[in-house]
């Protein structure tokens, strides 16, 4: 009976992790954070494999997914360190411009542009060149956020760590 309860608990944890990882994957790809999006895809696939291995009662293969979850904890810890600007991990002014997260595409987190209860400020600048048409540059910022994007990303990574440790 205890074995059945543990199996149901693991299925529940895997289902919650699939939902949390899918949500994170969607927002990472919308924001152009392809590095963390690829890691989320790998995690989704290995969650599905873990559910299959649990269903087939393959203990050896379940242990291999436990190794992945240890790596997944490390990946999420690195993401937390990047967003909290720990010197050993990042040395840039904007943590979401990290090449590990966006694969040097220049994109930033979706939560940075569309924060929770944020007010958007758009600064436009027109540059006049003598031999060409004027160019308009827009800079978008968010101010007065309920929760800043660094903390939203940190909360998402912390949830992934919590679910991985539970497994």
Short mmCIF file of C-alpha atoms in Angstrom, two decimals:
data_model
loop_
_atom_site.label_atom_id
_atom_site.label_comp_id
_atom_site.label_asym_id
_atom_site.label_seq_id
_atom_site.Cartn_x
_atom_site.Cartn_y
_atom_site.Cartn_z
CA UNK A 1 0.00 0.00 0.00
CA UNK A 2 2.85 2.41 0.81
CA UNK A 3 4.39 1.69 -2.58
CA UNK A 4 1.15 2.64 -4.31
CA UNK A 5 0.93 5.91 -2.37
CA UNK A 6 4.52 6.78 -3.31
CA UNK A 7 3.82 6.08 -6.96
CA UNK A 8 0.75 8.31 -6.91
CA UNK A 9 2.76 11.02 -5.17
CA UNK A 10 5.49 10.81 -7.82
CA UNK A 11 2.89 10.99 -10.60
CA UNK A 12 1.45 14.09 -8.94
CA UNK A 13 4.90 15.72 -8.66
CA UNK A 14 5.64 14.90 -12.30
CA UNK A 15 2.30 16.37 -13.42
CA UNK A 16 2.92 19.59 -11.49
CA UNK A 17 6.44 19.76 -12.90
CA UNK A 18 5.15 19.28 -16.45
CA UNK A 19 2.72 22.16 -15.95
CA UNK A 20 5.33 24.45 -14.36
CA UNK A 21 7.95 23.66 -17.00
CA UNK A 22 5.46 24.16 -19.84
CA UNK A 23 4.50 27.57 -18.47
CA UNK A 24 8.14 28.55 -18.12
CA UNK A 25 8.94 27.26 -21.61
CA UNK A 26 6.19 29.34 -23.18
CA UNK A 27 7.34 32.56 -21.55
CA UNK A 28 11.01 31.85 -22.31
CA UNK A 29 10.32 31.38 -26.01
CA UNK A 30 7.99 34.39 -26.18
CA UNK A 31 10.77 36.50 -24.67
CA UNK A 32 13.49 35.00 -26.84
CA UNK A 33 15.37 33.31 -24.00
CA UNK A 34 16.36 30.34 -26.13
CA UNK A 35 19.07 28.92 -23.86
CA UNK A 36 16.75 28.39 -20.92
CA UNK A 37 13.98 27.37 -23.34
CA UNK A 38 16.11 24.52 -24.68
CA UNK A 39 16.85 23.40 -21.13
CA UNK A 40 13.11 23.45 -20.45
CA UNK A 41 12.47 21.25 -23.50
CA UNK A 42 15.02 18.72 -22.24
CA UNK A 43 13.35 18.79 -18.83
CA UNK A 44 9.91 18.26 -20.37
CA UNK A 45 11.13 15.24 -22.33
CA UNK A 46 12.82 13.74 -19.30
CA UNK A 47 9.68 14.32 -17.20
CA UNK A 48 7.74 12.31 -19.76
CA UNK A 49 10.41 9.60 -19.73
CA UNK A 50 10.32 9.54 -15.93
CA UNK A 51 6.53 9.06 -15.99
CA UNK A 52 6.95 6.20 -18.46
CA UNK A 53 9.74 4.62 -16.40
CA UNK A 54 7.60 4.94 -13.29
CA UNK A 55 4.69 3.30 -15.09
CA UNK A 56 6.90 0.41 -16.30
CA UNK A 57 8.61 0.10 -12.87
CA UNK A 58 12.11 0.51 -14.36
CA UNK A 59 14.17 1.41 -11.31
CA UNK A 60 17.50 1.68 -13.13
CA UNK A 61 16.08 4.13 -15.63
CA UNK A 62 14.40 6.09 -12.84
CA UNK A 63 17.82 6.50 -11.25
CA UNK A 64 19.10 8.01 -14.49
CA UNK A 65 16.33 10.60 -14.35
CA UNK A 66 17.37 11.34 -10.77
CA UNK A 67 20.80 12.24 -12.14
CA UNK A 68 19.10 14.64 -14.57
CA UNK A 69 17.17 16.24 -11.72
CA UNK A 70 20.45 16.87 -9.88
CA UNK A 71 21.72 18.65 -13.02
CA UNK A 72 18.39 20.49 -13.31
CA UNK A 73 18.82 21.82 -9.77
CA UNK A 74 22.27 23.10 -10.78
CA UNK A 75 20.88 24.76 -13.93
CA UNK A 76 18.18 26.54 -11.92
CA UNK A 77 20.69 27.63 -9.29
CA UNK A 78 22.79 29.17 -12.06
CA UNK A 79 19.70 30.99 -13.37
CA UNK A 80 19.02 32.36 -9.88
CA UNK A 81 22.64 33.49 -9.58
CA UNK A 82 22.50 35.18 -13.00
CA UNK A 83 19.36 37.13 -12.15
CA UNK A 84 20.75 38.20 -8.79
CA UNK A 85 23.97 39.35 -10.47
CA UNK A 86 26.44 37.19 -8.60
CA UNK A 87 29.90 38.25 -9.80
CA UNK A 88 31.15 34.72 -10.51
CA UNK A 89 28.34 34.03 -12.97
CA UNK A 90 27.66 37.33 -14.71
CA UNK A 91 29.42 40.63 -15.10
CA UNK A 92 26.93 42.49 -17.27
CA UNK A 93 24.69 45.34 -16.23
CA UNK A 94 21.50 43.59 -17.33
CA UNK A 95 21.19 40.01 -16.08
CA UNK A 96 18.67 39.00 -18.74
CA UNK A 97 21.24 39.86 -21.44
CA UNK A 98 23.31 36.87 -20.37
CA UNK A 99 24.52 34.75 -23.28
CA UNK A 100 23.67 31.54 -21.40
CA UNK A 101 20.01 32.48 -21.27
CA UNK A 102 19.38 34.05 -24.68
CA UNK A 103 22.21 32.49 -26.75
CA UNK A 104 23.46 35.98 -27.76
CA UNK A 105 20.27 36.96 -29.56
CA UNK A 106 19.97 40.21 -27.61
CA UNK A 107 16.51 39.36 -26.32
CA UNK A 108 15.50 39.72 -22.71
CA UNK A 109 12.99 38.08 -20.44
CA UNK A 110 9.32 38.44 -21.34
CA UNK A 111 8.70 39.37 -17.73
CA UNK A 112 11.07 42.33 -18.13
CA UNK A 113 8.88 43.88 -20.83
CA UNK A 114 5.49 42.70 -19.57
CA UNK A 115 5.93 42.63 -15.80
CA UNK A 116 3.29 41.97 -13.20
CA UNK A 117 1.27 45.16 -12.65
CA UNK A 118 3.91 47.32 -14.36
CA UNK A 119 3.61 50.64 -16.09
CA UNK A 120 5.33 50.84 -19.48
CA UNK A 121 7.34 53.91 -20.44
CA UNK A 122 8.32 54.39 -24.08
CA UNK A 123 11.07 56.86 -24.93
CA UNK A 124 11.35 57.70 -28.62
CA UNK A 125 14.36 59.34 -30.19
CA UNK A 126 14.64 60.48 -33.79
CA UNK A 127 18.10 60.42 -35.33
CA UNK A 128 18.66 62.55 -38.40
CA UNK A 129 21.39 61.56 -40.84
CA UNK A 130 22.34 63.98 -43.62
CA UNK A 131 22.10 61.48 -46.47
CA UNK A 132 19.22 59.25 -45.37
CA UNK A 133 15.76 59.26 -43.89
CA UNK A 134 15.36 59.83 -40.15
CA UNK A 135 15.43 56.78 -37.91
CA UNK A 136 13.19 56.44 -34.88
CA UNK A 137 14.55 54.51 -31.91
CA UNK A 138 12.24 53.29 -29.17
CA UNK A 139 13.34 52.34 -25.69
CA UNK A 140 10.78 50.49 -23.62
CA UNK A 141 11.05 50.31 -19.86
CA UNK A 142 8.75 49.16 -17.12
CA UNK A 143 8.41 50.99 -13.84
CA UNK A 144 6.43 50.57 -10.63
CA UNK A 145 6.20 46.79 -10.90
CA UNK A 146 4.50 44.77 -8.21
CA UNK A 147 7.21 42.11 -8.61
CA UNK A 148 10.34 42.78 -10.69
CA UNK A 149 11.26 40.39 -13.47
CA UNK A 150 14.34 39.16 -11.58
CA UNK A 151 12.13 37.91 -8.78
CA UNK A 152 9.59 36.34 -11.16
CA UNK A 153 12.41 34.37 -12.84
CA UNK A 154 13.85 33.49 -9.42
CA UNK A 155 10.47 32.22 -8.19
CA UNK A 156 10.08 30.08 -11.31
CA UNK A 157 13.57 28.61 -10.87
CA UNK A 158 12.90 28.01 -7.16
CA UNK A 159 9.69 26.13 -7.96
CA UNK A 160 11.64 23.93 -10.38
CA UNK A 161 14.28 23.26 -7.70
CA UNK A 162 11.58 22.41 -5.15
CA UNK A 163 9.88 19.98 -7.53
CA UNK A 164 13.19 18.38 -8.51
CA UNK A 165 14.19 17.83 -4.89
CA UNK A 166 10.77 16.32 -4.19
CA UNK A 167 11.36 13.73 -6.90
#
